[in-house]
Coordinates of C-alpha atoms and ligand atoms in Angstrom, one line a residue:
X1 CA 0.0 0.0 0.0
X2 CA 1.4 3.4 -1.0
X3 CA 2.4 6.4 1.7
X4 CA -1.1 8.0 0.5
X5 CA -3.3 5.4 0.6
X6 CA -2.5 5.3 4.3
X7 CA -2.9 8.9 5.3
X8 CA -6.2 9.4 2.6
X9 CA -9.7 9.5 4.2
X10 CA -12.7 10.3 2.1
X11 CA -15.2 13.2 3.2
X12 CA -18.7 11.3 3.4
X13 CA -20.7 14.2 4.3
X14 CA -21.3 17.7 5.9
X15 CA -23.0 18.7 8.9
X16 CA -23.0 22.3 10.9
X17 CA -19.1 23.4 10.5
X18 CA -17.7 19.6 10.5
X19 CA -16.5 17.1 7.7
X20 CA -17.0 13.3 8.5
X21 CA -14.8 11.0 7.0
X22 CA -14.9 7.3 6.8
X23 CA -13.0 5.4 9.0
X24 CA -11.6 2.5 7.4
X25 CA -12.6 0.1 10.4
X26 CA -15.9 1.4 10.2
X27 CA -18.0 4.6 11.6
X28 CA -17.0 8.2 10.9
X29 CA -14.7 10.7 11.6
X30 CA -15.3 13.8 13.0
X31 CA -13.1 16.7 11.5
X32 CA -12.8 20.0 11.7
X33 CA -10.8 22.5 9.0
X34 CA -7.4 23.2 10.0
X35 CA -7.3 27.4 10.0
X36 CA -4.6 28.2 8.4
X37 CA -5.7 26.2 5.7
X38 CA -9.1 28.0 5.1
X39 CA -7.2 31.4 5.0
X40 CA -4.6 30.4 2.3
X41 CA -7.4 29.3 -0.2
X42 CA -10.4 31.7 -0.8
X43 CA -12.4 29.5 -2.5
X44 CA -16.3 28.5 -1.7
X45 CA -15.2 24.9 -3.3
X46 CA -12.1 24.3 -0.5
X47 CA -13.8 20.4 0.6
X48 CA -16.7 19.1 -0.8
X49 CA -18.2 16.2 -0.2
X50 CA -16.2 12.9 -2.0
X51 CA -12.7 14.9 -1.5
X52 CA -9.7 12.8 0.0
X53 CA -8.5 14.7 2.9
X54 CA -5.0 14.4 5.1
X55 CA -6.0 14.2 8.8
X56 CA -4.4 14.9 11.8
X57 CA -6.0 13.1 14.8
X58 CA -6.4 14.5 18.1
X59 CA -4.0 13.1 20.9
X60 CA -5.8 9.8 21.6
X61 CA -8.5 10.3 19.7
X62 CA -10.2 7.8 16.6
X63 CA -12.9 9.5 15.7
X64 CA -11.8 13.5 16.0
X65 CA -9.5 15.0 13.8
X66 CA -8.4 18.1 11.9
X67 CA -8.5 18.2 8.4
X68 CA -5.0 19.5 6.9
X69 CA -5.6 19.3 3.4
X70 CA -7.3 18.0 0.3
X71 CA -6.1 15.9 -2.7
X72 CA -6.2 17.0 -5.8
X73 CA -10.0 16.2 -7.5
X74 CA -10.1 13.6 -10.2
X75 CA -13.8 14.5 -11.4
X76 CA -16.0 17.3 -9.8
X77 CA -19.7 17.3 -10.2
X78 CA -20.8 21.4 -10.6
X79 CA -24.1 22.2 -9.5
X80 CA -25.8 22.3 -13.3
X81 CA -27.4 25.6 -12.4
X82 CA -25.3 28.8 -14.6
X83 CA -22.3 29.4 -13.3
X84 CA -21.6 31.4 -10.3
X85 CA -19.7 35.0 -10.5
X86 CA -18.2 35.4 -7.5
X87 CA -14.9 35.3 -7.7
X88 CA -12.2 37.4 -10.2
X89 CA -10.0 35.6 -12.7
X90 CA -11.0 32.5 -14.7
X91 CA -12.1 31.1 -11.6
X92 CA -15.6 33.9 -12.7
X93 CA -16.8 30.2 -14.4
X94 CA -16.3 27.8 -11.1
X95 CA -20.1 27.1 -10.1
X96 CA -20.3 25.3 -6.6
X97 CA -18.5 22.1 -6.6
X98 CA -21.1 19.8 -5.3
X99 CA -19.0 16.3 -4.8
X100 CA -15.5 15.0 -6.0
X101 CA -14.2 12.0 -7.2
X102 CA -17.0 10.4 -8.6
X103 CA -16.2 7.4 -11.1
X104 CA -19.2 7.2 -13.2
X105 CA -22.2 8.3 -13.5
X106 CA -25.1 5.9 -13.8
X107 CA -27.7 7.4 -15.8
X108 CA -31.4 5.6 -14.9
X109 CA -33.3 5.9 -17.4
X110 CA -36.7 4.0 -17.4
X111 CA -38.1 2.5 -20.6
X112 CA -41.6 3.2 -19.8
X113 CA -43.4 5.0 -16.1
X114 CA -42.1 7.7 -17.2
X115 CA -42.4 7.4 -21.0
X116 CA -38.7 7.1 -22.6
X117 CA -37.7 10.7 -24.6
X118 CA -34.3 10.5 -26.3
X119 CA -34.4 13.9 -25.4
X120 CA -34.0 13.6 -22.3
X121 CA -31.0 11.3 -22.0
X122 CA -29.4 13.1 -24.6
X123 CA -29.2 16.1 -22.3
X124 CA -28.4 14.5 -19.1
X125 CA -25.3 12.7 -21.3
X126 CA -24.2 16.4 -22.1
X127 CA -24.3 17.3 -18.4
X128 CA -22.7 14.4 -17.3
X129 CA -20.2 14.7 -20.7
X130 CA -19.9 18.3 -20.1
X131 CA -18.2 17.5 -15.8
X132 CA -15.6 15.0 -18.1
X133 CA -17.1 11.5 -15.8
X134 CA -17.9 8.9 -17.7
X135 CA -22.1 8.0 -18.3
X136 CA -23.6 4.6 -18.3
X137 CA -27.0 4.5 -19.5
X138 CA -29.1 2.0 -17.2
X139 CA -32.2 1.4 -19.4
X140 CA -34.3 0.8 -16.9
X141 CA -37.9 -1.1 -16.5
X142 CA -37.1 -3.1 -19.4
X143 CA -39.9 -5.5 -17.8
X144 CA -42.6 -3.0 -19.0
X145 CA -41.7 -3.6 -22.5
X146 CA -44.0 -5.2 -25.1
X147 CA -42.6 -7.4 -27.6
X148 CA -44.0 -4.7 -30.2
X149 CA -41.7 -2.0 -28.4
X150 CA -38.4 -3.9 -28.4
X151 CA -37.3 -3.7 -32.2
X152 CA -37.2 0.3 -31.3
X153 CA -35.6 0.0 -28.0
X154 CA -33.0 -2.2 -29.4
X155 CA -32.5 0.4 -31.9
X156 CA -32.0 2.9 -29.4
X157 CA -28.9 0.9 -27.4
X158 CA -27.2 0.0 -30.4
X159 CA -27.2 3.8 -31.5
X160 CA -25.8 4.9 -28.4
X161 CA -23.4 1.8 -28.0
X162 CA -22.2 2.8 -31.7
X163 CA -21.9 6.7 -30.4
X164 CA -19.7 4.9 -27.9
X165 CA -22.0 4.6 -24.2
X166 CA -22.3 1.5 -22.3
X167 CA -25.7 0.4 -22.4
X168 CA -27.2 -1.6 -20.3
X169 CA -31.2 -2.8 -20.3
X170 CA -31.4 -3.3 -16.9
X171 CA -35.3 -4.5 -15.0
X172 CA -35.1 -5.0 -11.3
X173 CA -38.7 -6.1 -11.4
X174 CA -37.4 -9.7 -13.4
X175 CA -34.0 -9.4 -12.1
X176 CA -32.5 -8.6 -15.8
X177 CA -29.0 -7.7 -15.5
X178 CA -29.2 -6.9 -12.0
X179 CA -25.8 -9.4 -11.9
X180 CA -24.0 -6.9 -14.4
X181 CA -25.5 -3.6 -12.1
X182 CA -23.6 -4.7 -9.0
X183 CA -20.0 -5.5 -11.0
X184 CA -20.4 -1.8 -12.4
X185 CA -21.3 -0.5 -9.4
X186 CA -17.8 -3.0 -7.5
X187 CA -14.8 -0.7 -6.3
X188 CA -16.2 2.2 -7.5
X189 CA -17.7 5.9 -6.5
X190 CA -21.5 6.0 -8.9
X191 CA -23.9 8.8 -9.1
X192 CA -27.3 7.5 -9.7
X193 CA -28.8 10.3 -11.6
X194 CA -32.7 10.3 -13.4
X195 CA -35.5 11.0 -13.5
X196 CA -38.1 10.8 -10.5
X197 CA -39.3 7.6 -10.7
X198 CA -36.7 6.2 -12.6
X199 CA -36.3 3.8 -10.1
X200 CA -32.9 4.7 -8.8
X201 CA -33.7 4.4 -5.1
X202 CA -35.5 0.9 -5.7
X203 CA -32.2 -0.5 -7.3
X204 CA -29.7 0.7 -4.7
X205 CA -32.4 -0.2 -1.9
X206 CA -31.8 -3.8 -3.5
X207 CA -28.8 -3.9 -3.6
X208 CA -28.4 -2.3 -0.1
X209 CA -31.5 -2.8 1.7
X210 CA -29.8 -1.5 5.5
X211 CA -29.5 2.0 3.6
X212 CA -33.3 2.7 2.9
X213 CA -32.8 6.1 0.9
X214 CA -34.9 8.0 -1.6
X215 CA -32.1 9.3 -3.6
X216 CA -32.1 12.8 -5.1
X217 CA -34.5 13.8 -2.6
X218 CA -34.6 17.4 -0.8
X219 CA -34.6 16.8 2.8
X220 CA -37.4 18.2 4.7
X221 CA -34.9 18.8 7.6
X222 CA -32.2 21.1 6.0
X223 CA -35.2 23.3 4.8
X224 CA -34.7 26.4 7.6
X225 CA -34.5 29.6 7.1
X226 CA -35.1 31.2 2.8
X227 CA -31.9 29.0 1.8
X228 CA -32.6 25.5 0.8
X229 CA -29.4 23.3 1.3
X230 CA -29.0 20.5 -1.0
X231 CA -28.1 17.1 0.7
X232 CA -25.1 15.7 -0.7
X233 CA -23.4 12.4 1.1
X234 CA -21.8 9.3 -0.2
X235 CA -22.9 6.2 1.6
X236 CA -19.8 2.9 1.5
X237 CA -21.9 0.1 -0.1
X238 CA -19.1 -2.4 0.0
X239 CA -15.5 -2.7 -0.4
X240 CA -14.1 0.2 -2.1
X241 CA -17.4 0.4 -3.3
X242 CA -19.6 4.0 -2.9
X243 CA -22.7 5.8 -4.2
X244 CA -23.0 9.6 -4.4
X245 CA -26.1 11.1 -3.7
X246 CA -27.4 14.6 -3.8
X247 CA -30.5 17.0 -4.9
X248 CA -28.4 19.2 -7.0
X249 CA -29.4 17.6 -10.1
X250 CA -33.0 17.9 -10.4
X251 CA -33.0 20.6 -12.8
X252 CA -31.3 19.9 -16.4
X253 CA -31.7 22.4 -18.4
X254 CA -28.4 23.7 -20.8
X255 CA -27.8 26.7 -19.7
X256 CA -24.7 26.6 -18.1
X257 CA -22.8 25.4 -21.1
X258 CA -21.7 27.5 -23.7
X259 CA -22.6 27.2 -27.0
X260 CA -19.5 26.5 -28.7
X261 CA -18.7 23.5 -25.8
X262 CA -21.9 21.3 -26.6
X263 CA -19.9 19.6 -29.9
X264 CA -17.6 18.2 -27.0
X265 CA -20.3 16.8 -25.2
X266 CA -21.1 14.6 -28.1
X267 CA -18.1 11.6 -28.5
X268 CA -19.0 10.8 -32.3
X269 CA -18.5 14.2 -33.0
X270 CA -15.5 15.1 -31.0
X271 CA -12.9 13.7 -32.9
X272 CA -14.1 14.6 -36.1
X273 CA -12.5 17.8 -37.9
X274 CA -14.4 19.7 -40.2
X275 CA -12.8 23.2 -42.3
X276 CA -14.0 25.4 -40.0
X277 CA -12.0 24.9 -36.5
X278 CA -14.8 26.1 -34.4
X279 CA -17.4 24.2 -36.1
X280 CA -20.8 24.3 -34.4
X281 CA -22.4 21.5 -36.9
X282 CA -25.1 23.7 -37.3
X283 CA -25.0 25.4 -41.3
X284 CA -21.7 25.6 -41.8
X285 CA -20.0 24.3 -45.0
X286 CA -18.2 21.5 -45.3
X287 CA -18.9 19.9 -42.1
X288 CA -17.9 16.7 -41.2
X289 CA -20.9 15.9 -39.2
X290 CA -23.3 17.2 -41.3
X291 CA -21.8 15.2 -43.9
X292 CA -21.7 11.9 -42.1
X293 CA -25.4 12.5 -40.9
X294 CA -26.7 12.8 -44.6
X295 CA -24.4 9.7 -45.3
X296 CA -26.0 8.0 -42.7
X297 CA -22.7 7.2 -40.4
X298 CA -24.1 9.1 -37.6
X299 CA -27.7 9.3 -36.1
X300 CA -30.1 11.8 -37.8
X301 CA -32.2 11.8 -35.3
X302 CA -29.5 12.3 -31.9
X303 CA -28.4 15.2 -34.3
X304 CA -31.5 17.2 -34.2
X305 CA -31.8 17.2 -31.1
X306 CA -28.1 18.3 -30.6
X307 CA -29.6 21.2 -32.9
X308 CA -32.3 21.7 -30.4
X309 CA -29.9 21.3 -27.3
X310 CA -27.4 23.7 -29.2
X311 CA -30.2 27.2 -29.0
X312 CA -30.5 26.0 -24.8
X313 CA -26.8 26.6 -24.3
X314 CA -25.4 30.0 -23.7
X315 CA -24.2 31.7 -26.6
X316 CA -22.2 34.3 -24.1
X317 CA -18.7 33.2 -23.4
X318 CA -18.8 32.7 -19.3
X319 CA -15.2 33.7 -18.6
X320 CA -15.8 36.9 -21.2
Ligands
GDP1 P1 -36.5 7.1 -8.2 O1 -37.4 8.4 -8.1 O2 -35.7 7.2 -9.4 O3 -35.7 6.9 -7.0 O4 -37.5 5.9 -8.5 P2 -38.1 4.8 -7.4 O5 -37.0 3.9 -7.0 O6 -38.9 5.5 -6.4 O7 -39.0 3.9 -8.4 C1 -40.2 4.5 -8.9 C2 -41.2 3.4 -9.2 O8 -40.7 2.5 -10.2 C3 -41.5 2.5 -8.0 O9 -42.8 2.3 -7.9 C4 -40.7 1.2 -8.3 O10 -41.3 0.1 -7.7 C5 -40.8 1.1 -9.8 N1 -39.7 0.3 -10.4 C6 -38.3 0.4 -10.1 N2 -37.6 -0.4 -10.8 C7 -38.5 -1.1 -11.6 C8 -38.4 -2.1 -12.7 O11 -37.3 -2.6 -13.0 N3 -39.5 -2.5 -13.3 C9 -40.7 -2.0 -13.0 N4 -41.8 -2.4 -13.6 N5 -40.9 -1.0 -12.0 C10 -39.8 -0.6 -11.4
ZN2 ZN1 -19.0 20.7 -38.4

């Protein structure tokens, strides 16, 4: 085991001014922020809630500490709510960090209860695309399905296999692929994100039945006062093994992405180079994508809707 690994301990959840960390024989670990350290960084986003922190414990104490510092973020998930202006400098575009280190998210997305709109995923895979973690699409309630609906919903996964997503059809109801959900979910951080009703909570309830949690959910008990404070907290499922909750993504609307980012969103388009370097795919001549869509290489219909995501994003540079 590296030096690190030893002195690492991952921030669980917030409460009042304290950080609790996992303990790795079990239970949590009550820190507090060092002061020196929250006067050299003047950021909002100093530890957030997935965040690998160096502790130092108080004399003959387990479960009190002080956190020191944090290790450097391999993925941050942004509130998807504009961007916050705060701050000078390029750090103008950092919008509230709402948890770090998450591996991947799992995007649920039920076949039918709620009816299925391409749409939809298409624009929570440019959120999660957009924070650079990698989506899964969980197709979910495949149980509901008809033997007259599965010609188009096998249609649907190889599109977005061939865009390059996993795809999983996933039914907790008949137990289909439930196998392949829990070696996804093994020695990894997930974020569950959906819909309501997708059925998120029903599948990590499942899998995890001591947790009982309605993911995504506001909690009625962090409601005082005219701020709402999202819940964010990871819960340890297993070894190595975590899921990522929080409220923060309820909304998913575009509009804290600029317009000329959304083509980097899309992986079937982002390696491709058409004359113009900054490209939108929208009218522009001799474009790749445009090209390939009438060719039929890539998806007609994924690239309207790109069209139609495209006017939701900002067309104002953020760091302008
Ligand atoms: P959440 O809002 O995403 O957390 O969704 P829930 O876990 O609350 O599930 C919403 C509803 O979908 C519940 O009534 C579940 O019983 C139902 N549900 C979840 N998974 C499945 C499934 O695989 N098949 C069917 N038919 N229903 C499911
Ligand atoms: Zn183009």
């Amino acid at each position: 085991m590296s030096k690190q690994e030893i002195s690492t301990y991952k921030v669980l959840r917030r409460h009042g001014g304290f950080y609790y960390c996992e303990h790795p024989e079990g239970g949590e670990i009550e820190c507090k922020l060092k002061g020196s350290f929250k006067k050299d960084r003047r950021t909002t986003n100093l530890v957030v809630v997935g965040d690998h922190v160096k502790l130092d414990f108080f004399p003959g104490q387990k479960f009190k500490a002080l956190l020191l510092d944090v290790c450097e973020r391999q993925t941050v998930m942004r509130r998807a709510k504009g961007y916050q202006r705060s701050y000078g400098g390029r750090d103008e575009r950092e919008a509230q960090a709402l948890i770090a280190n998450i591996d991947q998210v799992l995007l649920t997305i039920p076949v039918k209860e709620p009816d299925f709109h391409p749409l939809l995923l298409d624009r929570f895979l440019c959120i999660v695309e957009f924070m650079e973690i990698t989506p899964i699409i969980l197709l979910n309630k495949w149980d509901l399905l008809e033997a007259s609906d599965l010609e188009y919903f096998n249609k649907i996964k190889l599109s977005y296999e061939k865009c390059g997503f996993n795809v999983l059809p996933l039914s907790l109801k008949s137990g289909q692929n439930m196998d392949q959900f829990e070696l996804i979910l093994k020695g990894k951080t997930s974020f569950l994100m959906g819909p309501s009703g997708a059925g998120k909570s029903s599948l990590i309830n499942s899998i995890c039945p001591q947790l009982d949690i309605r993911l995504g959910e506001w909690s009625e008990r962090c409601k005082t006062g005219p701020q709402t404070t999202t819940v964010t907290q990871i819960y340890p499922i297993g070894e190595k093994t975590y899921i990522a909750d929080t409220a923060g993504f309820s909304q998913v609307y575009l509009n804290h992405i600029f317009w000329e980012e959304l083509r980097f969103c899309y992986p079937e388009y982002r390696h491709l180079t058409c004359k113009y370097q900054d490209c939108l795919h929208q009218s522009e001549d001799h474009c790749l994508v445009r090209e390939l869509v009438r060719e039929g290489e890539l998806d007609a219909e994924r690239y309207d809707r790109y069209l139609k995501l495209l006017e939701e994003c900002t067309k104002e540079q953020p760091w302008a």
